[in-house]
Structures are given as structure tokens and as C-alpha cells.
Coordinates of C-alpha atoms in Angstrom, one line a residue:
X1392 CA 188.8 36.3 31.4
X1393 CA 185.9 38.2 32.6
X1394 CA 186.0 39.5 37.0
X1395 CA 185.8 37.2 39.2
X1396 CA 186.6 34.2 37.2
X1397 CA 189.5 32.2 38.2
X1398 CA 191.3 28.7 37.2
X1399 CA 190.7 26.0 39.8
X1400 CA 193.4 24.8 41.8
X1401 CA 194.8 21.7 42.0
X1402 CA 193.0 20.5 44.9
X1403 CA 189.7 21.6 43.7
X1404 CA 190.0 20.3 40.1
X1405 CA 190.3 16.8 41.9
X1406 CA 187.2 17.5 43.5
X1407 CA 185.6 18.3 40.4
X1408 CA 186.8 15.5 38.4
X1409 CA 185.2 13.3 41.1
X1410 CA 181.9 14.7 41.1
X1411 CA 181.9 14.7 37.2
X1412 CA 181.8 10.6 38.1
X1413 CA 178.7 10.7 39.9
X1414 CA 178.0 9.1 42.8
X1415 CA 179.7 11.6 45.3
X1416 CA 176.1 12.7 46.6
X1417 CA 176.4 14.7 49.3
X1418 CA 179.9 13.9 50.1
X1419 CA 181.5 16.9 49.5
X1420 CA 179.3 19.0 51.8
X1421 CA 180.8 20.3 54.6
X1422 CA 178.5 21.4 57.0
X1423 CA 178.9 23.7 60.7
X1424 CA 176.4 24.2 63.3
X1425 CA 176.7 27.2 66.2
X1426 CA 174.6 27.7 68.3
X1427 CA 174.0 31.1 70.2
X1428 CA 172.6 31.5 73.1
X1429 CA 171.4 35.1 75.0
X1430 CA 170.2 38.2 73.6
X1431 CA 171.1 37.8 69.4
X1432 CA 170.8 40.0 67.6
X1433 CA 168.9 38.7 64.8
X1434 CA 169.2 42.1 62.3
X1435 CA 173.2 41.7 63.3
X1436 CA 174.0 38.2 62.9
X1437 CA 172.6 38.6 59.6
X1438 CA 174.8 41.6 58.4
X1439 CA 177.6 39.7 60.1
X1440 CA 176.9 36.8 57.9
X1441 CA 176.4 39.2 54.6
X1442 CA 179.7 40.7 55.3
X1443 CA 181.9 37.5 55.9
X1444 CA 179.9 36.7 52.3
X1445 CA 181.5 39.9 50.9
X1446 CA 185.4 39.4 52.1
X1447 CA 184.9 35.8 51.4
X1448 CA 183.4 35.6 47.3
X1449 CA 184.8 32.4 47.0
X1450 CA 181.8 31.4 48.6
X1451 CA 179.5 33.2 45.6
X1452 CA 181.3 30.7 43.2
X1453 CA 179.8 28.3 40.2
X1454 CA 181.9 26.3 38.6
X1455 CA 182.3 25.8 34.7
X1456 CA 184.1 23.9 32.3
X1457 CA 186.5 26.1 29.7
X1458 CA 188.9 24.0 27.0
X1459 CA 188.4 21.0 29.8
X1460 CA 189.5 23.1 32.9
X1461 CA 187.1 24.2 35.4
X1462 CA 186.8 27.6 36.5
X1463 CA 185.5 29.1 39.6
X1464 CA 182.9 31.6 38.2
X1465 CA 180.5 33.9 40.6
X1466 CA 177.5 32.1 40.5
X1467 CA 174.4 33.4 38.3
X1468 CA 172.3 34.0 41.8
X1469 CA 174.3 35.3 44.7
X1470 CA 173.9 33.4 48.2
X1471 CA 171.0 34.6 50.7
X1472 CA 171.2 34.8 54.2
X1473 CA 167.5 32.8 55.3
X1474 CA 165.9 33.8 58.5
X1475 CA 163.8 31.0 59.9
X1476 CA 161.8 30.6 63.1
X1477 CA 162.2 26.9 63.0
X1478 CA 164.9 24.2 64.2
X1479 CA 167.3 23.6 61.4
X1480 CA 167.4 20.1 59.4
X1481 CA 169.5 17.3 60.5
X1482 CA 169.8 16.7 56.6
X1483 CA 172.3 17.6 54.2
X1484 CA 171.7 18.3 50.5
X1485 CA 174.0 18.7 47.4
X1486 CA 175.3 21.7 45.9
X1487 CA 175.1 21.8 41.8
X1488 CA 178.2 23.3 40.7
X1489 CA 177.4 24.3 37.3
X1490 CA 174.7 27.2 39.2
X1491 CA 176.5 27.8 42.4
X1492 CA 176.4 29.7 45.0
X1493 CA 178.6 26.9 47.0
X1494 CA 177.5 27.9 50.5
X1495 CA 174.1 28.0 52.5
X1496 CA 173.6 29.9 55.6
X1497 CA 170.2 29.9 57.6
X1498 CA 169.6 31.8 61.0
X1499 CA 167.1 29.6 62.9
X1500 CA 165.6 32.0 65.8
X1501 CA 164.7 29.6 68.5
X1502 CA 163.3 31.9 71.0
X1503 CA 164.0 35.5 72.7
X1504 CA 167.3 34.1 73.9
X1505 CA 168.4 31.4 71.0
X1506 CA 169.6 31.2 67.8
X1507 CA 171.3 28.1 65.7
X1508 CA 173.6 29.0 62.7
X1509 CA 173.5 26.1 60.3
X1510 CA 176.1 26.8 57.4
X1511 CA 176.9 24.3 55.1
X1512 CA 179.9 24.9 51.8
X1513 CA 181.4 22.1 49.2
X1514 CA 184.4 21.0 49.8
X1515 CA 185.8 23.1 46.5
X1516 CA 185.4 26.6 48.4
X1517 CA 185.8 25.4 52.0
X1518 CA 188.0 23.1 54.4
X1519 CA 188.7 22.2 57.8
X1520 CA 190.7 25.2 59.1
X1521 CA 188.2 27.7 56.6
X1522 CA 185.8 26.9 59.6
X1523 CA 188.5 29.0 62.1
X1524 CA 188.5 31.8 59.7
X1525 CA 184.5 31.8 59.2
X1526 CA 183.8 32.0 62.8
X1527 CA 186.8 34.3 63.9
X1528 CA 185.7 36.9 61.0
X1529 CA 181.9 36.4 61.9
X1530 CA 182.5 37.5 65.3
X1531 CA 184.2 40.4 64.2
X1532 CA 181.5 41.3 62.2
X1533 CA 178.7 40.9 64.7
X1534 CA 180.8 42.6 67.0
X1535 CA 180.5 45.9 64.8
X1536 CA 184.3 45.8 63.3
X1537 CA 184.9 45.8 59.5
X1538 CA 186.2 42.7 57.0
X1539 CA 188.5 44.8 54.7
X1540 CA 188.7 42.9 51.6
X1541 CA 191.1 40.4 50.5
X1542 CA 193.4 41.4 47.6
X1543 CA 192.1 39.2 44.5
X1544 CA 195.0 36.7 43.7
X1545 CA 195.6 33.9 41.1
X1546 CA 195.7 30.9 43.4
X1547 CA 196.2 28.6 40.6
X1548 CA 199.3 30.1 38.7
X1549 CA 200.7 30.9 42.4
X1550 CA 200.1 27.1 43.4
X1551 CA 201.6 25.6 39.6
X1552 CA 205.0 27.5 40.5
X1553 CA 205.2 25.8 43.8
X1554 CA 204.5 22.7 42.5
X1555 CA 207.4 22.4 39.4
X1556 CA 209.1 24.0 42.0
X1557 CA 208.6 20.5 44.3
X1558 CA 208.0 18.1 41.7
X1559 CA 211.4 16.5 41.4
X1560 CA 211.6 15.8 44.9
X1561 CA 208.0 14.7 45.1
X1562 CA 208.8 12.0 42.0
X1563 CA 212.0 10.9 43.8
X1564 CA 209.8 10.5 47.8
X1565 CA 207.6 8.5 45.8
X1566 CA 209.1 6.5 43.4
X1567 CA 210.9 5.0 46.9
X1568 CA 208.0 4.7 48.9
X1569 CA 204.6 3.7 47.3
X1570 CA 203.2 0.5 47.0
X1571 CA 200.2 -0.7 45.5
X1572 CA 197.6 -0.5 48.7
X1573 CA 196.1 -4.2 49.8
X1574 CA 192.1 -3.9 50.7
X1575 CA 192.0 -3.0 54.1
X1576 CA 190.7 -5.5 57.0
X1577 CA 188.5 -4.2 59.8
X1578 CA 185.9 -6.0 61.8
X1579 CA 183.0 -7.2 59.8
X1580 CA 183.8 -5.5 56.8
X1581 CA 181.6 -6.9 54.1
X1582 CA 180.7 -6.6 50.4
X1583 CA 182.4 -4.1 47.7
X1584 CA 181.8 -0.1 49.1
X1585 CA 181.5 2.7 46.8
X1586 CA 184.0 5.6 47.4
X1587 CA 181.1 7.7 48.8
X1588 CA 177.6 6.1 50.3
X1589 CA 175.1 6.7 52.9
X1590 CA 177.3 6.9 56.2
X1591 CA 176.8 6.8 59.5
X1592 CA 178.9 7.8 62.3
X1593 CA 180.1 6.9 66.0
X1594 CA 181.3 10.5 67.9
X1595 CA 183.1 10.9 71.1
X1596 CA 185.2 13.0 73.2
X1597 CA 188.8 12.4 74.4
X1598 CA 189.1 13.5 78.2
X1599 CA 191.7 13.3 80.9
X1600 CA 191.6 9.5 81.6
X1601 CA 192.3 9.0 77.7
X1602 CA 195.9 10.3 78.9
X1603 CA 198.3 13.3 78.1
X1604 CA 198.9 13.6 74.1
X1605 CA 201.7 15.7 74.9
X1606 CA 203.8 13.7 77.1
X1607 CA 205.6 11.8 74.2
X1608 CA 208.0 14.6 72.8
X1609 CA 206.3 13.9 69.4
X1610 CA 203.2 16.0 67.8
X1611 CA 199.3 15.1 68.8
X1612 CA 199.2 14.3 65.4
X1613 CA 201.5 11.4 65.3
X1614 CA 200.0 9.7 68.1
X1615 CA 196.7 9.7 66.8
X1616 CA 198.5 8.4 63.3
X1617 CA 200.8 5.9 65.1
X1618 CA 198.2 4.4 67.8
X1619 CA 195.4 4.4 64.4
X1620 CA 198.2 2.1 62.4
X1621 CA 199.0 0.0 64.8
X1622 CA 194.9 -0.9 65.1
X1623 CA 195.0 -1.4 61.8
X1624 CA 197.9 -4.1 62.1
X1625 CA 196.3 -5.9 65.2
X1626 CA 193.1 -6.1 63.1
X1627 CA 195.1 -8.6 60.4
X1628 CA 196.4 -5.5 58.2
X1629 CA 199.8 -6.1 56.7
X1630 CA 203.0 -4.1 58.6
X1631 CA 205.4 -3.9 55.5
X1632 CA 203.6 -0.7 53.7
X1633 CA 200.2 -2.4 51.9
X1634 CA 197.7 -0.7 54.4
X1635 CA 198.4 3.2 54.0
X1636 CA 196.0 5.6 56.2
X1637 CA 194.9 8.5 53.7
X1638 CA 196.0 11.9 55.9
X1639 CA 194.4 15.6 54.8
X1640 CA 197.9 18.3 54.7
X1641 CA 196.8 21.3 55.0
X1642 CA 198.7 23.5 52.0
X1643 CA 198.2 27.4 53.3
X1644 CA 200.9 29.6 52.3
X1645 CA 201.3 33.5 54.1
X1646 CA 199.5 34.4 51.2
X1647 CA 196.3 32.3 52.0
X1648 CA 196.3 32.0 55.5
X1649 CA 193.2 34.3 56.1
X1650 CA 191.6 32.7 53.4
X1651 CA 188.5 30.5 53.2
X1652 CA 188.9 28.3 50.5
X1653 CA 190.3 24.6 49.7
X1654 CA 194.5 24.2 50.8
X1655 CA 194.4 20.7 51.9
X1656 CA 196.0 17.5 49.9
X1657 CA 194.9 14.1 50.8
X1658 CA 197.8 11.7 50.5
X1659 CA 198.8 8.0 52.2
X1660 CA 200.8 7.5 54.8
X1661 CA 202.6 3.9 54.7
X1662 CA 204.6 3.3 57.9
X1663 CA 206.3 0.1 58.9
X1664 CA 205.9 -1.5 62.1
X1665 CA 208.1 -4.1 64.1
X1666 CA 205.6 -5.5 67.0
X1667 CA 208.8 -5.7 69.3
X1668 CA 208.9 -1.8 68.9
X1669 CA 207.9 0.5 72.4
X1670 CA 205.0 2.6 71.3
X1671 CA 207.3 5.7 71.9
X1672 CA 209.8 4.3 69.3
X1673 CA 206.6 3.7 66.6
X1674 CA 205.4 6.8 67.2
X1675 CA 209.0 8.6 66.3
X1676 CA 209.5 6.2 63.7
X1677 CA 206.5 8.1 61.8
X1678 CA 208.7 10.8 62.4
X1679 CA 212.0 9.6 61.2
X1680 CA 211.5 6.1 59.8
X1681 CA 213.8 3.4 60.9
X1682 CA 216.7 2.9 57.9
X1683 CA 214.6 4.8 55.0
X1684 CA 215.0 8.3 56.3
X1685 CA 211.9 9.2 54.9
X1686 CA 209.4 11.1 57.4
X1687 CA 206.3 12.8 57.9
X1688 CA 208.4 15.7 57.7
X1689 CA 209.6 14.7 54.1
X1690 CA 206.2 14.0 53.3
X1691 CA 205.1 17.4 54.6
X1692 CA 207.8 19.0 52.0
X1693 CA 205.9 17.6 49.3
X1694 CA 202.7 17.8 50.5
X1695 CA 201.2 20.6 47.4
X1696 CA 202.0 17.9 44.8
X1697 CA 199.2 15.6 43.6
X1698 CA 200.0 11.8 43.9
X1699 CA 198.9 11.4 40.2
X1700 CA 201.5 14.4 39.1
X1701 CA 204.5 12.6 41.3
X1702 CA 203.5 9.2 40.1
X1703 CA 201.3 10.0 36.4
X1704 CA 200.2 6.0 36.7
X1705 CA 197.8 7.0 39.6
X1706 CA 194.3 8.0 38.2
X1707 CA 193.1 11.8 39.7
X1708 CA 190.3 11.4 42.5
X1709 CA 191.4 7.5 42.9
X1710 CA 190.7 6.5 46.8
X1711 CA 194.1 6.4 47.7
X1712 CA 193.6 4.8 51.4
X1713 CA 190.2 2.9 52.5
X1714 CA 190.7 4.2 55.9
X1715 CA 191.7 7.9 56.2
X1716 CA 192.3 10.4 59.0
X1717 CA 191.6 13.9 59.1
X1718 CA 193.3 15.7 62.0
X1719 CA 192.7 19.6 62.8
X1720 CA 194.0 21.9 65.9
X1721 CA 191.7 24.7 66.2
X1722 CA 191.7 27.7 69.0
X1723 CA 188.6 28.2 71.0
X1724 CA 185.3 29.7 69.1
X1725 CA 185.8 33.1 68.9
X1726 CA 183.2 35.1 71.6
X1727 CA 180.6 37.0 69.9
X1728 CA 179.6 39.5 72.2
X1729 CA 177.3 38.7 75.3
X1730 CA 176.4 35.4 73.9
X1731 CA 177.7 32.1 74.6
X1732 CA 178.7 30.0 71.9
X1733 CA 178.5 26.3 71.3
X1734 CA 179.7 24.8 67.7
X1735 CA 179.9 21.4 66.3
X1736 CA 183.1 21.6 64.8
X1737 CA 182.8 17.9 63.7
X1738 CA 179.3 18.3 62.1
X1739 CA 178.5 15.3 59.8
X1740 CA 177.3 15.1 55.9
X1741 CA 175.3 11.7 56.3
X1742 CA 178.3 10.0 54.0
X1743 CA 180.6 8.2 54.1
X1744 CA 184.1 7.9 52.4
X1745 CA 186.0 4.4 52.1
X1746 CA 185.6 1.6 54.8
X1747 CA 186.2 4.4 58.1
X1748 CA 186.7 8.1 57.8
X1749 CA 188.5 9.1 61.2
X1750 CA 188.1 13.1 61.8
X1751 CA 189.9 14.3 65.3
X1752 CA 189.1 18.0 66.1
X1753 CA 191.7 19.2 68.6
X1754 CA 191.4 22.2 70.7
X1755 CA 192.4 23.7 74.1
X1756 CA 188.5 23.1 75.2
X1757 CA 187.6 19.4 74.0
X1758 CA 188.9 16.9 71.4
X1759 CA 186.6 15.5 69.5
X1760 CA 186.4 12.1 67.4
X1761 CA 184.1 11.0 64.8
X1762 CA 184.0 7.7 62.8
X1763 CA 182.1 7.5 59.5
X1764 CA 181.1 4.5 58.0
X1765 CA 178.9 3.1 56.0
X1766 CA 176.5 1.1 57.8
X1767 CA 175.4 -1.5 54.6
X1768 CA 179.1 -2.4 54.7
X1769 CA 180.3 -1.5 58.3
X1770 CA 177.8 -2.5 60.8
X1771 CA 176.9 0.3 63.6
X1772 CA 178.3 -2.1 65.9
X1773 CA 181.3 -2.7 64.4
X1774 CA 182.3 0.9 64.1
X1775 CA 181.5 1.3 68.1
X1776 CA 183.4 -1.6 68.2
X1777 CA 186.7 -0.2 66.7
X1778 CA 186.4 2.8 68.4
X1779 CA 186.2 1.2 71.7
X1780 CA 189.5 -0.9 70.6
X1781 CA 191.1 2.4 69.7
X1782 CA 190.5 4.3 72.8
X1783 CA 191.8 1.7 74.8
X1784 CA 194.8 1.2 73.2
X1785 CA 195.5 5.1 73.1
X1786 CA 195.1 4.8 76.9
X1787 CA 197.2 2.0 77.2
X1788 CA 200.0 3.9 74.9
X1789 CA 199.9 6.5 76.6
X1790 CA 199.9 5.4 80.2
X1791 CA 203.1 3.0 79.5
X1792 CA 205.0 4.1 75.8
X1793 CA 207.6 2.3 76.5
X1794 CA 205.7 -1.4 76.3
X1795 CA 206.5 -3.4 73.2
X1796 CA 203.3 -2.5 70.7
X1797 CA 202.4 -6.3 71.0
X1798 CA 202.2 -6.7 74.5
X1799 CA 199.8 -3.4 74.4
X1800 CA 198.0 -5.2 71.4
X1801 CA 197.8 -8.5 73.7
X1802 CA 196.2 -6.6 76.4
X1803 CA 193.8 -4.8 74.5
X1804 CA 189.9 -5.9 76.2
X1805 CA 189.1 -8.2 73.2
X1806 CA 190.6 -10.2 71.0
X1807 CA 191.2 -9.3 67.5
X1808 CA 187.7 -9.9 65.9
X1809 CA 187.1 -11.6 62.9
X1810 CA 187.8 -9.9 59.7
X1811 CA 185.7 -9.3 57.1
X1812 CA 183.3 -11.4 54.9
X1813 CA 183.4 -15.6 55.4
X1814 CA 184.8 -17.2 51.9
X1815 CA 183.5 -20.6 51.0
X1816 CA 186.3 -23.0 51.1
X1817 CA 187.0 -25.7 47.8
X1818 CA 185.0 -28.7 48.4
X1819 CA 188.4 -30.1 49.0
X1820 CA 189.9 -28.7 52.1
X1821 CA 193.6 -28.6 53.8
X1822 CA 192.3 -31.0 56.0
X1823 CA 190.6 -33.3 53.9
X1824 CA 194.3 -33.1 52.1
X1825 CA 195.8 -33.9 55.3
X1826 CA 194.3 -36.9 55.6
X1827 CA 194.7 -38.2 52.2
X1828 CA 197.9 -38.4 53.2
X1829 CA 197.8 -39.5 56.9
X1830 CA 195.6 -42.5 55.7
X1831 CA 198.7 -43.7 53.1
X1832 CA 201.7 -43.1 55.3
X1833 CA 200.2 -42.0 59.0
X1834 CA 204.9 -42.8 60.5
X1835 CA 205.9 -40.7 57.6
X1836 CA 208.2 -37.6 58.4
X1837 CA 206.1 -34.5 57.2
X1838 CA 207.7 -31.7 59.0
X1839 CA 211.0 -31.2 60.2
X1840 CA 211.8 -27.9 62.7
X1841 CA 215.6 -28.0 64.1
X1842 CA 215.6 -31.4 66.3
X1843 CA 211.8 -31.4 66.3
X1844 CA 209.5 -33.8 63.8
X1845 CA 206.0 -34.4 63.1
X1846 CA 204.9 -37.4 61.5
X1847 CA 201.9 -37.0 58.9
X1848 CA 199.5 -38.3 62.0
X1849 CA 200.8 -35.5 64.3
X1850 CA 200.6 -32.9 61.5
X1851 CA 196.5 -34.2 60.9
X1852 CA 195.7 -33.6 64.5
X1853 CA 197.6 -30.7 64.9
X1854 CA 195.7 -29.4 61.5
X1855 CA 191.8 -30.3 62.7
X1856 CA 193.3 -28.8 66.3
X1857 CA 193.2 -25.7 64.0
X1858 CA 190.4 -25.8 62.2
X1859 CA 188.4 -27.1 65.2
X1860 CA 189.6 -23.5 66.6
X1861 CA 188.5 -21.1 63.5
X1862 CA 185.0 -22.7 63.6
X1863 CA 184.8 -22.2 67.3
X1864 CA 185.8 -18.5 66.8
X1865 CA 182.5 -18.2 64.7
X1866 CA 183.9 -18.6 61.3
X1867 CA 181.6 -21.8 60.8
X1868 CA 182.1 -25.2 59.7
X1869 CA 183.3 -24.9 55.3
X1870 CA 184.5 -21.1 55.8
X1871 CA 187.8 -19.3 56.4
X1872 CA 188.0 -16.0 57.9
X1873 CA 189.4 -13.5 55.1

């Protein structure tokens, strides 16, 4: 094998295999903004950039197919550093990973006293926590220190150990907890969605009214994972493991740790949920499920293993969860010197991925919270919508943990909206058959409940009583809300 080549990973041949399916777009792109303000250094940033370029030739990378494995080759044209005296585009383009290079970096000089980094990477050479290491080594760098070079290492043979290593216990975690996943219900959710489409996103920013995400004795993490599923079952989701949230695990070892590159593993997270349950009990019952002993923790253990190796009836790249959740703690931007720094950590590619993408940015400054959907099949208003519901409830969690989940559900500021596309009913309905039979024997006994009766009369009027109440809720008349 000639330098520089190297066997993709685990993690990155599912990438691959998913853009060899077309479609993906720009959905892979990850892209990161900074913006610098004060007297840059224009000549410096640049070097700083060049030299994070050089520790980092991941980055340089193509990809090519050998014997029907793809290989992370340096690219035919290494990447450039551009210098432009321009604002940078909102837009996002692909990469084609047959010619590489993978990354784009463009210095946009603003003025005397600002300059915008925009840097985008795929997804094969670059994750969420790569974007710590990017901006903590180009700091460095513009601060005058040297990137010593990182030893060259075969991340694929060092990840396949790890993995028979884990497999057996990964079949046996699985084998007892998957379950075919149901289509997920949301609020106005319409039409069949493409894995990856056009997207569109709501962004916020947690403050201190939103509560302390400490004060539980359980991780950040699991809050936002506990509060997210228990949306998910207000909203008409099933509670006995059919609606999983996809979550990313990061996979660094010692050995990568200072690496940029691709460590995470997407997998679902299935987690039962009794509405009589406090919040604080939910929440540590992602932690140490109730009777199954099987955790986040567990799940953790096993986190290097593909689904499809654990559980070989699982097709690679399949959407494994129409709602997924990426959460990420990060430190404060590193301070380049006598500048002050301002980076969109939770930049956005213009996709989207499933029916809602959820990415939480957490860090001692800010936490941040984007939704990305796709507008054709998630209205703008819907997704506003649903993050409204969320914050409230995460308030509400919060503030009192040891309410039962339903009375926090009950007292969220809406009711549950309606879910999904209206279905045409048969032209013969419930009712209709209702009262078929009322008409033949209206004193009949039709339903019998301890000591209490209903004849087939009280059973029609108790029927149109509900029907009358669906239509009112703005399912209209010869419809049922899926």
C-alpha cells in the first residue's frame, strides 16, 4: 500500500456506502464559522490554517474503492487556504470523494479589524468534538507555537481488534433489546421523507430560566435524552420500545484523542416509560433501566460496534431512528491572541436527516439547540412548535423532578397537537356501524365494565360524542387523525 493510504474505518465505510446510494447531497458536510474580530493577522491566520492542514492530513484525503473497500487516499490536489475580501456564503456545497481534498477553508477579510473563518469537512474526516481540536490547535498555531506531528497509525486494524473484542457482548445487548422501530409521530408530519433533503432549522439558546441541568445527580446528557423521549410519547409515540431516538457515541480512544477525524457511532436508544414515573426516576431509569438492567452505560460499552455487525439482519447506513440527537460538551473557544472570538459551533449544512435532527452544543459559555427538519415534510411552524413544547417541559422538569411525567405532560401550554397526515376513513365508518346495530336492538347489552352497562343506544351516543370531538379538534368530518 503506497504512503498515506489507509483502510477506512468502520464509521466512515458507513458513510461511504451511504453516499454510494445517492441522494445524501450535502448532508454530510459539516460546516464551522469563527469569526475574529481586532487586529488579524491575515499572513498568520493563514499559516495557522496551513499548519493545522499539515498535523491534520486526514483532511488532504480522497477516497477510493480497492477489492470493494474504500481507502482514505491523499487527494490528487492538496487543499488551499483562499483569501477573500468578501462575506462568506451562507451555502453549503458537496465534497466528491473520489478527488478529495475533504475540507475547505476560506479567510474572509471584512475590514482592518475583521475576519470570518468559514471551514467546512465531510463527515468521513471530521466530527463533532474534531471542531475542539481544530480550533484549540489553530490558536496555537496563530499564536506562533508548533503542531508536532501525529505518529501515522492504522485506525482501521486498531478499531477491528476492539471490535471482536466487544462483539459477543454487543450481539447478546442486542439480541435483548431491539425492536423493529414504528414511524415516528410528530406534529404535522406529512408524506414519505427521504433520509437526507433540503432542511431547514429552528436554533435557540438555553439560559438560566430553562433551569439547572445539574441539579438531578444524573448527566446533562440524560436529561436532554429523558425530557426529548418523553415528548416523543406525549406526541402519540408508543412507550414500550417502538420509537428509539438515534444518539451519536463518541468512540475516541487515548490513542485518537488529539485527532481530527470520524470516532462517533450512531445507534438507537429505546427506553421505556411508565407516565406514573417522577421525571427524576425516568431520567435514572435511562441510566439503569427498571427490571432489564440494561443502561446507557451498557450501551456505552458497546458503543464501537455497528448495529449491522451485532445484529447482521440490519442493512449498513439504514436510518436507524427518524428522530435523532446529537449531544456535545465542548470547553470555551480557545483565545487567539488579542482578538476576540465568536464561533457557531452549531453551524448548519441546509439538510436535513429523518423527520427532526436535534443537535445540543453544551459549554461553560452558552448551550445551544438546533432543530433540523425538512420543511416539505415538517412545516417551519411545526418545528417552532415542538421546540417550544420541549423547552417548556425541560423547565417544568427541571423546576419540580419529582412530578409524575403525566401531570408535567398535562401541564405542558398546549395540548398534544394532531399527528401527522389525515387518512380517509372506509365509506363505512365505526359509527355508521354503531348504528346498524342501535337501529336493530337500541335495550341490547353492548358493553359490560364491573357493575357498569351500556346499552347499544348509550354506546351510539357515547361513539358520535367521540367523533363529534376529533372533527372539532380539526381532524375534519370523513378523517381520523394518524
Amino acid at each position: 500500500m503506497e504512503s498515506g493510504a489507509h483502510r477506512a474505518t468502520s464509521a466512515q465505510s458507513g458513510i461511504w456506502v451511504d453516499e454510494l446510494t445517492g441522494g445524501v447531497g450535502a448532508g454530510y458536510v459539516m460546516p464551522l464559522t469563527v469569526d475574529l474580530t481586532g487586529p488579524v493577522d491575515v499572513a498568520a491566520l493563514r499559516r495557522a490554517c496551513e499548519a493545522v492542514l499539515a498535523r491534520h492530513p486526514v483532511l488532504a484525503s480522497a477516497v477510493q474503492e480497492r477489492d470493494g473497500v474504500p481507502h482514505l487516499v491523499p487527494a490528487p490536489v492538496p487543499p488551499a487556504v483562499t483569501v477573500e475580501h468578501s462575506p462568506p456564503s451562507t451555502g453549503v456545497e458537496p465534497f466528491d470523494l473520489a478527488t478529495g481534498p475533504l475540507v475547505r477553508m476560506g479567510l474572509h477579510v471584512l475590514g482592518r479589524e475583521r475576519c470570518v473563518l468559514r471551514f467546512a469537512a465531510h463527515h468521513l474526516v471530521f466530527d463533532g468534538e474534531s471542531k475542539s481540536i481544530l480550533l484549540r490547535d489553530l490558536a496555537a498555531a496563530y499564536g506562533g507555537a508548533g503542531l508536532p506531528a501525529l505518529p501515522d497509525v492504522d485506525l482501521a486494524a486498531d478499531e477491528e481488534q476492539r471490535i471482536a473484542e466487544e462483539l459477543p457482548l454487543a450481539r447478546e445487548y442486542w439480541l435483548a433489546r431491539w425492536r423493529d422501530p414504528a414511524d415516528v409521530v410528530l406534529p404535522h408530519l406529512g408524506g414519505s421523507r427521504p433520509p437526507t433533503g433540503p432542511g431547514s432549522s429552528v436554533a435557540f439558546t438555553l439560559g438560566p430560566d430553562d433551569g439547572d441541568l445539574d441539579a438531578l445527580g444524573v448527566s446533562r446528557f440524560e436529561v436532554v435524552l429523558a425530557t426529548w423521549q418523553a415528548l416523543l410519547r406525549w406526541y402519540g409515540n408508543d412507550g414500550d420500545d417502538t420509537a428509539p431516538i438515534g444518539v451519536d457515541l463518541g468512540t475516541r480512544t487515548d490513542a485518537t484523542r488529539d485527532r481530527i477525524g470520524c470516532f462517533v457511532n450512531e445507534l438507537p436508544v429505546f427506553a421505556r416509560l411508565d407516565p406514573g414515573w417522577s421525571f427524576r426516576r425516568f431520567a435514572r431509569s435511562l441510566r439503569f433501566e427498571h427490571g432489564l438492567r440494561r443502561d446507557l452505560r451498557g450501551l456505552y460499552r458497546v458503543r464501537e460496534v455497528p448495529l449491522a455487525r451485532a445484529l447482521p439482519r440490519i442493512e449498513p447506513g439504514r436510518v436507524l431512528a427518524q428522530v435523532s440527537l446529537s449531544y456535545r460538551r465542548r470547553e470555551a473557544a480557545p483565545a487567539f491572541p488579542g482578538l476576540v472570538t465568536d464561533v457557531d459551533w452549531a453551524a448548519s449544512n441546509g439538510t436535513s436527516r429523518g423527520a427532526l435532527r436535534v443537535l445540543v452544543v453544551d459549554g461553560p459559555d452558552r448551550c445551544d439547540v438546533v432543530l433540523q427538519h425538512d420543511p416539505a415534510h415538517l412545516p417551519h411552524e411545526a418545528a417552532a412548535r415542538i421546540a417550544g413544547h420541549w423547552r417548556a417541559l425541560l423547565r417544568a422538569a427541571l423546576a419540580a423532578p419529582d412530578t409524575a411525567l403525566a401531570d408535567l405532560l398535562r401541564a405542558l401550554p398546549h395540548p398534544p397537537p394532531l399527528h401527522g397526515p389525515a387518512r380517509t376513513l372506509p365509506a363505512t365508518t365505526l359509527v355508521d356501524l354503531v348504528d346498524e346495530v342501535v337501529a336493530r336492538q337500541p335495550d341490547a347489552v353492548a358493553v359490560v365494565d364491573g357493575d357498569r352497562t351500556l346499552t347499544y343506544a348509550e354506546l351510539g351516543a357515547a361513539t358520535r360524542a367521540l367523533a363529534g370531538r376529533v372533527v372539532a379538534a380539526g381532524a375534519g368530518p370523513g378523517s381520523l387523525v394518524a
